[in-house]
CSV table of C-alpha atoms in Angstrom, one decimal:
chain,number,residue,atom,x,y,z
R,1,MET,CA,0.0,0.0,0.0
R,2,ILE,CA,1.4,3.3,-1.0
R,3,ASP,CA,1.9,5.8,1.7
R,4,LEU,CA,-0.6,8.7,1.6
R,5,GLU,CA,2.1,11.4,1.4
R,6,LEU,CA,3.9,9.5,-1.4
R,7,GLN,CA,0.6,9.2,-3.3
R,8,LYS,CA,0.1,13.0,-3.0
R,9,GLU,CA,3.6,13.6,-4.3
R,10,LEU,CA,3.1,11.3,-7.2
R,11,ASP,CA,-0.2,13.0,-8.1
R,12,LYS,CA,1.5,16.4,-8.0
R,13,ASN,CA,4.4,15.2,-10.1
R,14,LEU,CA,2.0,13.7,-12.6
R,15,ALA,CA,0.2,17.0,-12.8
R,16,LEU,CA,3.5,18.9,-13.2
R,17,ALA,CA,4.6,16.5,-15.9
R,18,ALA,CA,1.4,17.0,-17.8
R,19,ARG,CA,1.5,20.8,-17.4
R,20,PRO,CA,2.5,21.7,-21.0
R,21,GLN,CA,-0.2,19.5,-22.5
R,22,VAL,CA,-2.8,20.7,-20.0
R,23,ARG,CA,-1.9,24.3,-20.7
R,24,LYS,CA,-2.5,23.8,-24.4
R,25,VAL,CA,-5.9,22.2,-23.8
R,26,PHE,CA,-6.8,24.9,-21.2
R,27,GLN,CA,-5.6,27.7,-23.5
R,28,LYS,CA,-8.0,26.4,-26.2
R,29,ALA,CA,-11.0,26.3,-23.8
R,30,PHE,CA,-10.0,29.7,-22.3
R,31,GLN,CA,-9.8,31.3,-25.8
R,32,LYS,CA,-13.1,29.9,-26.7
R,33,LYS,CA,-14.7,31.3,-23.6
R,34,LYS,CA,-12.9,34.7,-24.1
R,35,ASN,CA,-14.1,34.9,-27.7
R,36,GLU,CA,-17.6,34.1,-26.6
R,37,MET,CA,-17.4,36.9,-24.0
R,38,ILE,CA,-16.1,39.4,-26.5
R,39,ALA,CA,-18.8,38.4,-29.0
R,40,GLU,CA,-21.5,38.8,-26.4
R,41,PHE,CA,-20.2,42.2,-25.5
R,42,LEU,CA,-20.1,43.3,-29.1
R,43,ASN,CA,-23.6,42.1,-29.6
R,44,HIS,CA,-25.1,43.8,-26.6
R,45,PRO,CA,-27.7,46.3,-27.8
R,46,VAL,CA,-26.0,49.2,-25.9
R,47,THR,CA,-22.6,48.3,-27.5
R,48,ILE,CA,-24.1,48.1,-31.0
R,49,GLU,CA,-26.0,51.4,-30.6
R,50,ILE,CA,-22.9,53.3,-29.3
R,51,LYS,CA,-20.7,51.7,-32.0
R,52,GLY,CA,-23.3,52.8,-34.5
R,53,GLY,CA,-22.4,56.4,-33.8
R,54,VAL,CA,-24.5,59.4,-34.6
R,55,ASN,CA,-26.8,57.6,-37.0
R,56,ALA,CA,-27.7,54.6,-34.9
R,57,ALA,CA,-31.2,53.8,-33.8
R,58,ASN,CA,-32.0,53.5,-30.2
R,59,ILE,CA,-32.1,49.7,-30.3
R,60,SER,CA,-31.2,49.5,-26.6
R,61,GLY,CA,-34.5,51.1,-25.7
R,62,THR,CA,-32.8,53.3,-23.1
R,63,LEU,CA,-34.2,56.5,-24.6
R,64,GLY,CA,-37.7,55.1,-25.1
R,65,GLY,CA,-36.8,53.8,-28.6
R,66,GLY,CA,-37.7,57.1,-30.1
R,67,SER,CA,-35.6,59.6,-32.0
R,68,GLY,CA,-32.0,60.1,-30.9
R,69,ASN,CA,-29.5,57.5,-29.7
R,70,LEU,CA,-27.1,56.9,-26.9
R,71,PHE,CA,-24.1,58.2,-28.7
R,72,SER,CA,-25.6,61.6,-29.1
R,73,PHE,CA,-27.4,61.6,-25.8
R,74,ILE,CA,-24.2,61.0,-23.9
R,75,GLY,CA,-22.6,63.8,-25.9
R,76,PHE,CA,-19.8,62.1,-27.7
R,77,ASP,CA,-18.0,63.7,-30.6
R,78,SER,CA,-18.6,62.1,-34.0
R,79,GLU,CA,-15.0,60.9,-34.2
R,80,ASP,CA,-15.1,59.2,-30.8
R,81,ASP,CA,-14.9,55.4,-30.4
R,82,PRO,CA,-16.1,54.9,-26.8
R,83,ILE,CA,-16.3,51.1,-27.1
R,84,ASP,CA,-12.7,50.6,-28.0
R,85,PRO,CA,-11.2,51.0,-24.5
R,86,ILE,CA,-13.7,48.4,-23.1
R,87,LEU,CA,-12.8,46.0,-26.0
R,88,ARG,CA,-9.1,46.4,-25.3
R,89,LEU,CA,-9.7,45.6,-21.6
R,90,LEU,CA,-11.7,42.5,-22.4
R,91,GLU,CA,-9.0,41.4,-24.9
R,92,SER,CA,-6.5,41.7,-22.1
R,93,THR,CA,-8.2,38.9,-20.2
R,94,ASN,CA,-5.6,36.2,-19.6
R,95,PHE,CA,-4.6,33.4,-17.2
R,96,ASP,CA,-1.6,32.5,-15.1
R,97,TYR,CA,-0.5,29.1,-13.7
R,98,VAL,CA,-1.1,29.0,-9.9
R,99,LYS,CA,-0.2,25.6,-8.7
R,100,ALA,CA,-0.4,21.8,-9.3
R,101,SER,CA,-1.8,19.5,-6.7
R,102,LYS,CA,-3.9,16.3,-6.5
R,103,LYS,CA,-3.7,15.6,-10.2
R,104,ARG,CA,-5.0,19.2,-10.8
R,105,ILE,CA,-3.4,22.2,-12.3
R,106,ASN,CA,-4.9,25.5,-11.2
R,107,TYR,CA,-5.0,28.7,-13.2
R,108,ARG,CA,-6.0,32.1,-12.2
R,109,ILE,CA,-8.1,34.0,-14.7
R,110,ASN,CA,-7.4,37.8,-14.9
R,111,ILE,CA,-10.6,39.3,-16.1
R,112,PRO,CA,-11.3,43.1,-15.8
R,113,THR,CA,-13.6,44.2,-13.1
R,114,ALA,CA,-16.5,46.6,-13.6
R,115,LYS,CA,-14.5,49.3,-11.8
R,116,ASP,CA,-11.7,48.8,-14.4
R,117,VAL,CA,-14.2,49.4,-17.2
R,118,PHE,CA,-15.7,52.4,-15.5
R,119,SER,CA,-12.3,54.0,-15.2
R,120,VAL,CA,-11.7,53.9,-19.0
R,121,THR,CA,-15.2,55.1,-20.0
R,122,PRO,CA,-15.3,58.8,-19.0
R,123,MET,CA,-18.2,61.0,-19.8
R,124,PRO,CA,-17.2,63.4,-22.5
R,125,TRP,CA,-18.3,66.4,-20.4
R,126,ALA,CA,-17.2,65.2,-16.9
R,127,SER,CA,-14.2,62.9,-17.0
R,128,GLY,CA,-14.7,61.6,-13.4
R,129,ARG,CA,-18.0,60.1,-14.4
R,130,SER,CA,-18.3,56.9,-16.3
R,131,TRP,CA,-20.9,56.6,-19.1
R,132,ALA,CA,-20.7,52.8,-18.8
R,133,LYS,CA,-21.7,53.0,-15.2
R,134,GLY,CA,-24.3,55.6,-16.1
R,135,ILE,CA,-26.0,53.1,-18.4
R,136,GLU,CA,-26.7,51.0,-15.3
R,137,THR,CA,-27.5,53.8,-12.8
R,138,GLY,CA,-28.7,56.7,-14.9
R,139,ILE,CA,-27.4,59.4,-17.2
R,140,SER,CA,-28.6,62.9,-17.2
R,141,GLY,CA,-29.3,64.6,-20.5
R,142,LEU,CA,-26.7,67.2,-19.8
R,143,GLY,CA,-24.3,66.0,-22.5
R,144,PHE,CA,-27.0,66.2,-25.0
R,145,TYR,CA,-27.9,69.8,-24.2
R,146,LEU,CA,-24.4,71.0,-24.0
R,147,ARG,CA,-24.0,70.1,-27.6
R,148,LYS,CA,-26.8,72.6,-28.4
R,149,LYS,CA,-24.2,75.3,-28.0
R,150,SER,CA,-21.6,73.5,-30.0
R,151,ASP,CA,-20.8,74.1,-33.6
R,152,SER,CA,-24.0,72.8,-35.2
R,153,SER,CA,-24.1,69.7,-33.2
R,154,ARG,CA,-21.0,67.6,-33.5
R,155,SER,CA,-22.9,64.4,-33.2
R,156,GLY,CA,-25.2,65.4,-36.0
R,157,ILE,CA,-28.6,65.1,-34.5
R,158,GLY,CA,-31.2,67.7,-33.7
R,159,ILE,CA,-31.3,69.6,-30.4
R,160,GLN,CA,-34.3,70.4,-28.2
R,161,SER,CA,-34.5,72.4,-25.1
R,162,PRO,CA,-34.2,70.4,-21.8
R,163,ARG,CA,-37.9,70.6,-21.0
R,164,LYS,CA,-39.0,69.6,-24.4
R,165,VAL,CA,-36.9,66.6,-24.4
R,166,ARG,CA,-37.8,65.5,-21.0
R,167,LYS,CA,-41.5,66.0,-21.5
R,168,GLY,CA,-41.3,64.6,-25.0
R,169,GLY,CA,-40.2,61.2,-23.6
R,170,THR,CA,-36.5,61.3,-24.2
R,171,LYS,CA,-35.7,60.3,-20.7
R,172,PHE,CA,-33.0,57.9,-20.0
R,173,LYS,CA,-34.0,54.4,-18.8
R,174,ASN,CA,-31.3,52.4,-16.9
R,175,THR,CA,-30.4,49.0,-18.2
R,176,SER,CA,-27.9,46.3,-17.1
R,177,TYR,CA,-24.7,46.4,-18.9
R,178,ILE,CA,-21.1,45.9,-17.8
R,179,SER,CA,-21.5,44.8,-14.1
R,180,ALA,CA,-23.9,42.0,-14.9
R,181,PHE,CA,-22.0,41.0,-18.0
R,182,LEU,CA,-18.6,40.7,-16.2
R,183,LYS,CA,-20.2,39.0,-13.2
R,184,LYS,CA,-21.6,36.4,-15.5
R,185,TYR,CA,-18.3,35.8,-17.2
R,186,LYS,CA,-16.3,35.8,-14.0
R,187,LYS,CA,-18.4,32.9,-12.9
R,188,GLU,CA,-18.1,31.1,-16.2
R,189,PHE,CA,-14.4,31.4,-16.2
R,190,GLU,CA,-14.2,30.2,-12.6
R,191,ASN,CA,-16.1,27.1,-13.6
R,192,LEU,CA,-13.9,26.5,-16.7
R,193,GLN,CA,-12.4,23.0,-16.4
R,194,VAL,CA,-10.7,20.7,-18.8
R,195,LEU,CA,-10.2,17.0,-18.2
P,1,MET,CA,-47.7,57.4,4.4
P,2,LYS,CA,-45.3,56.6,7.1
P,3,PRO,CA,-41.6,57.2,6.4
P,4,GLN,CA,-39.9,54.5,4.3
P,5,TYR,CA,-36.3,53.5,3.9
P,6,GLN,CA,-35.6,56.1,1.2
P,7,HIS,CA,-37.0,58.9,3.4
P,8,GLU,CA,-34.7,58.0,6.3
P,9,LEU,CA,-31.7,57.5,4.0
P,10,MET,CA,-32.1,60.9,2.4
P,11,THR,CA,-32.7,62.9,5.6
P,12,SER,CA,-29.8,61.1,7.4
P,13,PHE,CA,-27.6,61.6,4.4
P,14,MET,CA,-28.4,65.3,4.2
P,15,LEU,CA,-27.7,65.9,7.8
P,16,TRP,CA,-24.3,64.1,7.5
P,17,PHE,CA,-23.5,65.9,4.3
P,18,ASP,CA,-24.2,69.3,5.8
P,19,HIS,CA,-22.1,68.5,8.9
P,20,GLU,CA,-19.2,67.1,6.9
P,21,LEU,CA,-19.0,70.1,4.7
P,22,LEU,CA,-19.3,72.6,7.6
P,23,GLN,CA,-16.9,70.8,9.9
P,24,LYS,CA,-14.2,69.6,7.4
P,25,GLY,CA,-14.2,72.7,5.3
P,26,GLU,CA,-15.2,75.3,7.9
P,27,ALA,CA,-17.5,76.2,5.1
P,28,TYR,CA,-19.3,79.1,6.8
P,29,SER,CA,-18.8,82.7,7.6
P,30,ASN,CA,-20.1,84.8,10.5
P,31,GLN,CA,-22.1,87.8,9.3
P,32,THR,CA,-23.4,90.8,11.2
P,33,GLY,CA,-26.2,92.9,9.8
P,34,PHE,CA,-29.8,93.9,9.8
P,35,LEU,CA,-32.9,91.8,9.4
P,36,TYR,CA,-35.5,93.3,7.0
P,37,TYR,CA,-39.2,93.0,7.1
P,38,ASP,CA,-40.4,90.7,4.4
P,39,ASP,CA,-44.0,90.1,3.6
P,40,ASP,CA,-44.5,86.4,3.2
P,41,SER,CA,-48.0,85.5,2.1
P,42,ARG,CA,-47.5,81.8,3.0
P,43,LEU,CA,-47.3,82.6,6.7
P,44,PRO,CA,-50.5,83.0,8.9
P,45,SER,CA,-51.6,86.6,9.1
P,46,PRO,CA,-50.3,87.7,12.5
P,47,TYR,CA,-46.8,86.3,11.7
P,48,LYS,CA,-44.1,88.8,10.7
P,49,ALA,CA,-40.9,87.7,9.0
P,50,TYR,CA,-37.7,89.6,9.2
P,51,ALA,CA,-35.1,88.2,6.9
P,52,SER,CA,-31.3,88.6,6.5
P,53,PRO,CA,-29.8,89.0,3.1
P,54,TYR,CA,-28.5,85.4,3.3
P,55,LYS,CA,-29.7,81.8,3.6
P,56,GLN,CA,-29.1,79.2,5.0
P,57,TRP,CA,-27.8,79.9,8.6
P,58,VAL,CA,-25.7,77.3,10.4
P,59,ASN,CA,-27.8,75.5,13.1
P,60,ASP,CA,-25.4,72.7,14.1
P,61,SER,CA,-23.7,73.4,17.4
P,62,SER,CA,-21.2,70.6,17.0
P,63,ILE,CA,-19.4,72.7,14.4
P,64,PHE,CA,-16.2,74.3,15.5
P,65,GLY,CA,-13.2,75.9,13.8
P,66,GLU,CA,-10.7,78.6,13.9
P,67,THR,CA,-13.7,80.9,14.3
P,68,ASN,CA,-16.7,79.1,15.7
P,69,PRO,CA,-20.0,79.7,13.9
P,70,VAL,CA,-22.4,82.0,15.6
P,71,ILE,CA,-25.8,80.2,16.0
P,72,PRO,CA,-28.2,83.0,16.8
P,73,THR,CA,-30.4,82.6,19.8
P,74,SER,CA,-31.8,86.2,20.0
P,75,PHE,CA,-32.0,89.4,18.0
P,76,ASN,CA,-32.0,92.7,20.0
P,77,GLY,CA,-33.1,90.8,23.1
P,78,TYR,CA,-35.9,88.9,21.4
P,79,ASP,CA,-35.6,85.1,21.7
P,80,ARG,CA,-37.8,82.1,21.6
P,81,THR,CA,-39.6,83.0,24.8
P,82,ASP,CA,-40.8,86.1,22.9
P,83,ASP,CA,-42.7,84.0,20.3
P,84,ILE,CA,-39.7,84.1,17.9
P,85,ILE,CA,-39.1,81.3,15.4
P,86,PHE,CA,-35.6,81.1,13.9
P,87,ASP,CA,-36.0,80.0,10.3
P,88,PHE,CA,-32.5,78.8,9.6
P,89,GLU,CA,-33.3,77.5,6.2
P,90,ASN,CA,-34.5,80.9,4.9
P,91,GLY,CA,-32.1,83.0,7.0
P,92,ARG,CA,-34.8,84.9,8.9
P,93,ILE,CA,-36.9,85.1,12.1
P,94,ILE,CA,-40.6,84.9,12.4
P,95,GLU,CA,-42.5,86.6,15.1
P,96,THR,CA,-45.7,84.7,15.8
P,97,GLY,CA,-47.4,86.6,18.7
P,98,GLY,CA,-48.5,89.7,16.8
P,99,ALA,CA,-46.2,92.0,18.8
P,100,PHE,CA,-44.1,93.1,15.8
P,101,GLY,CA,-45.0,95.7,13.3
P,102,THR,CA,-43.4,96.0,9.9
P,103,ASP,CA,-40.8,98.6,11.0
P,104,GLU,CA,-38.8,96.9,13.7
P,105,VAL,CA,-35.1,97.5,13.8
P,106,LEU,CA,-33.4,94.1,14.3
P,107,SER,CA,-29.8,93.2,13.8
P,108,GLY,CA,-27.4,90.6,15.0
P,109,THR,CA,-24.7,88.1,14.0
P,110,PHE,CA,-25.3,84.7,12.5
P,111,ALA,CA,-23.2,82.1,10.6
P,112,VAL,CA,-24.0,81.6,6.9
P,113,LYS,CA,-23.2,78.5,5.1
P,114,ASP,CA,-20.8,78.7,2.1
P,115,PHE,CA,-23.0,76.2,0.3
P,116,ASN,CA,-26.7,75.9,0.7
P,117,ILE,CA,-27.8,72.2,0.7
P,118,TYR,CA,-31.0,71.2,-1.0
P,119,LEU,CA,-32.8,67.9,-1.7
P,120,THR,CA,-34.1,68.0,-5.2
P,121,ASN,CA,-35.9,65.9,-7.8
P,122,GLU,CA,-34.9,68.1,-10.7
P,123,THR,CA,-32.7,66.7,-13.4
P,124,GLU,CA,-29.1,67.9,-13.7
P,125,GLU,CA,-29.8,69.6,-17.0
P,126,ASP,CA,-32.7,71.6,-15.4
P,127,LEU,CA,-30.5,72.6,-12.5
P,128,ILE,CA,-27.6,73.6,-14.5
P,129,LEU,CA,-29.1,75.0,-17.7
P,130,GLU,CA,-32.6,76.2,-16.9
P,131,ASN,CA,-32.6,77.6,-13.4
P,132,LYS,CA,-31.8,81.2,-12.7
P,133,PHE,CA,-30.4,81.3,-9.1
P,134,GLU,CA,-29.9,84.2,-6.9
P,135,VAL,CA,-26.4,84.4,-5.4
P,136,ASN,CA,-25.9,84.3,-1.7
P,137,SER,CA,-23.2,87.0,-2.1
P,138,ARG,CA,-20.9,87.9,0.7
P,139,TYR,CA,-20.3,91.4,-0.5
P,140,LEU,CA,-23.6,93.3,-0.7
P,141,MET,CA,-23.8,96.9,-1.8
P,142,ASN,CA,-27.5,97.3,-0.9
P,143,PRO,CA,-28.5,94.5,1.5
P,144,SER,CA,-32.1,93.5,1.7
P,145,ALA,CA,-34.1,90.5,2.7
P,146,VAL,CA,-33.8,87.5,0.4
P,147,LYS,CA,-37.1,86.0,-0.8
P,148,PRO,CA,-38.0,82.9,1.2
P,149,TYR,CA,-38.3,79.5,-0.5
P,150,ASP,CA,-36.2,80.5,-3.5
P,151,GLN,CA,-33.1,78.4,-3.8
P,152,MET,CA,-29.8,80.3,-3.7
P,153,VAL,CA,-26.3,79.5,-4.8
P,154,PRO,CA,-23.6,78.6,-4.0
P,155,ALA,CA,-25.5,75.4,-3.4
P,156,ILE,CA,-25.3,71.6,-3.5
P,157,PHE,CA,-28.3,69.7,-4.7
P,158,LEU,CA,-28.8,66.1,-3.6
P,159,ASN,CA,-30.8,63.6,-5.4
P,160,CYS,CA,-31.2,59.8,-5.0
P,161,GLU,CA,-31.6,58.5,-8.5
P,162,PHE,CA,-31.1,54.8,-8.1
P,163,MET,CA,-31.8,52.0,-5.6
P,164,ARG,CA,-31.2,48.3,-6.0
P,165,ASN,CA,-31.7,45.3,-3.6
P,166,GLU,CA,-29.6,42.2,-4.1
P,167,GLY,CA,-29.7,39.0,-2.1
P,168,PHE,CA,-27.0,39.0,0.6
P,169,ALA,CA,-27.6,36.2,3.0
P,170,PHE,CA,-30.1,33.4,3.7
P,171,GLY,CA,-33.1,34.4,5.7
P,172,GLY,CA,-34.1,37.3,3.4
P,173,GLU,CA,-31.2,39.7,4.1
P,174,ASP,CA,-30.5,42.0,1.1
P,175,ARG,CA,-27.8,44.5,0.4
P,176,THR,CA,-29.5,47.7,-0.6
P,177,THR,CA,-27.4,50.0,-2.7
P,178,ASN,CA,-28.4,53.7,-3.5
P,179,MET,CA,-26.7,56.1,-5.8
P,180,ILE,CA,-26.9,59.6,-4.4
P,181,LYS,CA,-25.8,62.3,-6.8
P,182,ALA,CA,-24.8,65.8,-5.8
P,183,VAL,CA,-24.6,68.7,-8.2
P,184,VAL,CA,-22.3,71.4,-6.9
P,185,LEU,CA,-22.9,74.9,-8.1
P,186,ALA,CA,-20.0,77.1,-6.8
P,187,GLU,CA,-19.0,80.7,-7.2
P,188,ASN,CA,-15.4,79.9,-8.0
P,189,SER,CA,-12.9,77.1,-8.6
P,190,TYR,CA,-11.5,77.3,-5.1
P,191,GLN,CA,-14.9,76.7,-3.5
P,192,LEU,CA,-15.7,73.9,-6.0
P,193,ASP,CA,-12.4,72.1,-5.5
P,194,GLY,CA,-12.8,72.4,-1.7
P,195,ALA,CA,-16.2,70.7,-1.7
P,196,LEU,CA,-15.1,68.0,-4.1
P,197,SER,CA,-12.0,67.3,-2.1
P,198,ILE,CA,-13.9,66.9,1.2
P,199,PHE,CA,-16.3,64.4,-0.2
P,200,ALA,CA,-13.8,62.5,-2.3
P,201,ASP,CA,-12.3,61.6,1.1
P,202,SER,CA,-15.5,60.4,2.5
P,203,ALA,CA,-15.5,56.9,0.9
P,204,ARG,CA,-15.7,54.0,3.3
P,205,LYS,CA,-17.2,56.2,6.1
P,206,VAL,CA,-20.4,55.3,7.9
P,207,ILE,CA,-23.5,57.5,8.3
P,208,SER,CA,-25.8,57.1,11.2
P,209,LYS,CA,-29.4,56.1,10.4
P,210,ILE,CA,-31.3,58.9,12.1
P,211,PRO,CA,-35.0,58.1,12.5
P,212,PHE,CA,-37.3,60.4,10.6
P,213,SER,CA,-38.9,61.6,13.8
P,214,LYS,CA,-35.6,62.7,15.2
P,215,HIS,CA,-34.9,65.2,12.4
P,216,PRO,CA,-33.8,68.3,14.2
P,217,SER,CA,-35.9,70.8,12.3
P,218,THR,CA,-39.5,71.9,12.9
P,219,GLU,CA,-42.0,72.8,10.1
P,220,TYR,CA,-40.7,76.4,10.2
P,221,ASN,CA,-37.1,75.3,10.0
P,222,ASP,CA,-36.3,76.1,13.6
P,223,ILE,CA,-34.4,73.6,15.6
P,224,LYS,CA,-36.4,71.5,18.0
P,225,ASN,CA,-35.8,72.3,21.7
P,226,GLY,CA,-33.6,75.2,20.7
P,227,SER,CA,-30.4,73.3,20.1
P,228,TYR,CA,-29.1,70.7,17.6
P,229,ASN,CA,-25.8,68.9,17.8
P,230,TYR,CA,-25.2,66.5,14.9
P,231,VAL,CA,-22.4,64.6,16.6
P,232,THR,CA,-24.5,63.8,19.7
P,233,LEU,CA,-27.5,62.9,17.5
P,234,SER,CA,-25.4,60.8,15.2
P,235,ASN,CA,-23.6,58.9,18.0
P,236,THR,CA,-27.0,58.0,19.5
P,237,TYR,CA,-27.8,56.0,16.4
P,238,LEU,CA,-24.4,54.9,15.1
P,239,ASN,CA,-25.0,51.3,16.0
P,240,SER,CA,-28.4,50.9,14.5
P,241,ASN,CA,-27.5,49.5,11.1
P,242,PRO,CA,-25.7,52.5,9.6
P,243,TYR,CA,-25.2,53.4,6.0
P,244,TYR,CA,-21.9,52.6,4.5
P,245,ILE,CA,-20.3,54.8,1.8
P,246,GLU,CA,-19.0,52.2,-0.6
P,247,ASP,CA,-17.6,54.5,-3.2
P,248,VAL,CA,-17.5,58.2,-4.1
P,249,THR,CA,-16.5,59.7,-7.4
P,250,VAL,CA,-16.1,63.4,-7.9
P,251,SER,CA,-15.9,65.2,-11.2
P,252,LYS,CA,-15.8,68.7,-12.5
P,253,ILE,CA,-17.5,69.6,-15.7
P,254,SER,CA,-15.0,69.9,-18.5
P,255,GLN,CA,-13.7,73.3,-19.5
P,256,LYS,CA,-15.2,72.8,-22.9
P,257,ALA,CA,-18.6,72.1,-21.5
P,258,GLN,CA,-18.3,74.9,-18.9
P,259,SER,CA,-17.9,77.4,-21.7
P,260,LYS,CA,-21.3,76.5,-23.0
P,261,ILE,CA,-23.2,77.0,-19.7
P,262,PRO,CA,-25.1,80.3,-19.5
P,263,SER,CA,-23.7,81.3,-16.1
P,264,ASP,CA,-20.5,81.9,-14.3
P,265,LEU,CA,-21.1,79.2,-11.8
P,266,GLN,CA,-18.4,76.5,-11.5
P,267,ILE,CA,-20.0,73.0,-11.7
P,268,GLY,CA,-19.1,69.7,-10.2
P,269,PHE,CA,-20.6,66.4,-9.4
P,270,ILE,CA,-20.2,64.0,-6.5
P,271,ASP,CA,-21.6,60.5,-6.9
P,272,PHE,CA,-22.1,58.5,-3.8
P,273,GLU,CA,-22.7,54.7,-3.7
P,274,ILE,CA,-24.3,54.0,-0.3
P,275,SER,CA,-25.1,50.5,0.9
P,276,THR,CA,-26.7,48.8,3.9
P,277,ASN,CA,-27.9,45.3,4.7
P,278,ARG,CA,-31.5,45.0,5.6
P,279,TYR,CA,-34.6,42.8,5.4
P,280,PRO,CA,-36.8,44.6,2.9
P,281,ARG,CA,-39.5,41.9,2.8
P,282,SER,CA,-40.0,41.5,6.6
């Protein structure tokens, strides 16, 4: 009968010996999940709408689905690409080897947090605020109205006075976005296993 | 309707906010001057209001600084025993017994807040772009009574825009998170930076949950029992499930945006994320 300590050592050595092969298999599964995460982000209605720029329709329903869109409502310049910093953060998701034990090899997944995303998504008119967080907790129409004064609307859509817009129904409706999305994928990555 | 969670949160938060700004920033100045008769149609007919050129007066006796704030208790010998109400919110006194005419000569010293604090439901765009505020100026050429009930700047407007309950523990305990947004309208950059700095440092502090019934003000904005001390009141309730400031972000409106705003006010934002654990379904 093999001593229990020896068995543990054998298991660990076995895991260590298999590390390069396991890494390859894990890398494949990890990449698949990462691609899935990025695809889901890019297909989120808010992402699509903002990526669509000044001419996008309000497919996210955050503005009541009427005229106008998030890109203009938040107050971005037409040449801005607000999605790119989030995409780059998601693409930076990676994993590290942690330890081998009991025939297992453990990896740590480094996925951005919601706070990381909020720090790279400043409002165009108040850089300490995050538009991505605002999607979840509420965005005032200030950015929209500030463009009224700008050189014939940089984002290219019509301007109304604050009261007209508010009473006319262009009131922002919160929706879940980054926090719920990252929470979901954090869990999915944690449950990622290869045999 | 009896007071709900949100009511208690906002009143507790406002009392804390006011105290924090006054104490940390010594954001007040003592002013000496006359009170002017002001006809206020909302008051019952025998009531006479005499207002200072400023609002709001400091009413919290726990505030101290290099110069302590003067919390008025009498004007020209008239105090609460002479049917006088001190309306700290509107910077005035109200005589309720019918003894005053419209030509009393009243003067005294009182501490005026650097920032008036208001709860609001107005949108940020309405506050910043639509409203025409009077300025609580410290340098008056022709002092006169300020109109009651109008909001005056410099001011900070507090609004709770978001609330979420998430499961926290078995047995029905939830974590309740609120986003409280403050819009700061300051007279200059120094004032704005000061307010933003004070509250940027307030993350991870706790705020006592002060019962609605223990709010220090009366319906006429006088202080109950003639004295109010935030520290004493807060300490009394500090252990009864306080609110926790999870996160604070402060931000100034960009220079580019500032140039498009039709006033000289300097604008900033303070966003608080407040949480507490509770049993909302019990």
